Coordinates of C-alpha atoms in Angstrom, one line a residue:
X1 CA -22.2 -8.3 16.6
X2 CA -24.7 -9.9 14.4
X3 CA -24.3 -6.9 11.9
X4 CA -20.2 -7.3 11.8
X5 CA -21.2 -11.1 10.9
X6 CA -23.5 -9.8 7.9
X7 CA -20.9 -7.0 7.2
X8 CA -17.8 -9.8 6.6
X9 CA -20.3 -12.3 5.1
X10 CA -20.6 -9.4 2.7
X11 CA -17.5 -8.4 2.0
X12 CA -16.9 -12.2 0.4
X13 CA -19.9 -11.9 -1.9
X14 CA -18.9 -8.4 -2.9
X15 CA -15.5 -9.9 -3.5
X16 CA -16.4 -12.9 -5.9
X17 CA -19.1 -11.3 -7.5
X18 CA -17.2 -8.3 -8.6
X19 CA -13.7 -10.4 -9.0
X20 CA -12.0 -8.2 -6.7
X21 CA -10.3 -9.6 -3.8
X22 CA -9.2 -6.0 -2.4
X23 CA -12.9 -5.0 -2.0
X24 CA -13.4 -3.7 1.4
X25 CA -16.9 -2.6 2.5
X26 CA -18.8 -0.9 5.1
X27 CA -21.9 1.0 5.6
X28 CA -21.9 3.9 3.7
X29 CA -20.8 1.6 0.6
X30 CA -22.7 1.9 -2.7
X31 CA -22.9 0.9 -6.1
X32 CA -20.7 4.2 -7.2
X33 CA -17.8 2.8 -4.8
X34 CA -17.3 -0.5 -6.4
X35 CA -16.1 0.4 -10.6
X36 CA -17.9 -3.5 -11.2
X37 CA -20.8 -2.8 -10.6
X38 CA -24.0 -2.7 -12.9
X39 CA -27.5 -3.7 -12.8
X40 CA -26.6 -7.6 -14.1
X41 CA -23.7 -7.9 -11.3
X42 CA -25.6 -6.1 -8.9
X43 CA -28.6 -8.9 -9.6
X44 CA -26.2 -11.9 -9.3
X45 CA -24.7 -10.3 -6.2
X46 CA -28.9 -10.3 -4.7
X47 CA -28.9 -13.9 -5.6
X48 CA -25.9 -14.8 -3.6
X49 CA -27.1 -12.6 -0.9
X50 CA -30.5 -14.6 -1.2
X51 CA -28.8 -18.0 -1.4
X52 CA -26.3 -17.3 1.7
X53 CA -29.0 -16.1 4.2
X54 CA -31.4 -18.2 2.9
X55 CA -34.4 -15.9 2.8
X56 CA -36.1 -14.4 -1.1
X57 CA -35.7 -10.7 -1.3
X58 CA -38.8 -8.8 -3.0
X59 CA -38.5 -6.3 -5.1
X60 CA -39.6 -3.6 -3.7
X61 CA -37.1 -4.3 -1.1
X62 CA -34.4 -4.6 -3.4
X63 CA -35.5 -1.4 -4.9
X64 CA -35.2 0.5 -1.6
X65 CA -31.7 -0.3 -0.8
X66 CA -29.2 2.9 -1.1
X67 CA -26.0 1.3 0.9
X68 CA -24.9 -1.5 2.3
X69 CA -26.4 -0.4 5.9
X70 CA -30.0 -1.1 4.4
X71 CA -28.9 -4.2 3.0
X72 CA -28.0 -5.4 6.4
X73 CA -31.0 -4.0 7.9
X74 CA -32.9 -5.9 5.2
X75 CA -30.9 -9.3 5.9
X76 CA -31.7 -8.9 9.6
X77 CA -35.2 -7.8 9.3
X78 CA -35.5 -11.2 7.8
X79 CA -34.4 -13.2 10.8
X80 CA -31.5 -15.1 9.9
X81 CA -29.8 -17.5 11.7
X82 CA -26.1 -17.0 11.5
X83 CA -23.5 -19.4 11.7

């Protein structure tokens, strides 16, 4: 459940952040799926990430990501609350 929370919470920072409101996202999404982005959109959408769960993402985190499943893992490894 908490994961389907992350997953929608998602899909609305994908959508502003790459000005697409047709974006639809899942799991296996990646950086090659979405036409928008590049490294300075894909560090604006980090920031919203970081801003919406309230936690600071480190580098070397960041750097490990591959899909949007490890970016939830990453979210929930920090212990969110969700609302």
């Amino acid at each position: 459940m908490q994961r389907k929370i992350i997953e929608n919470q998602l899909t609305e920072i994908f959508r502003d952040v790459f000005g697409d409101r047709s974006i639809v996202i899942n799991d296996g999404t990646t950086a090659e799926d979405i036409g928008a982005w590049d490294s300075l959109s894909h560090m604006i959408m980090i920031g919203d990430v970081e801003k919406k769960f309230n936690i600071k993402l480190k580098l070397r985190e960041i750097n490990k990501l591959k899909n949007v499943s490890a970016l939830i893992d990453l979210i929930l490894a920090h212990e969110v609350q969700l609302i």
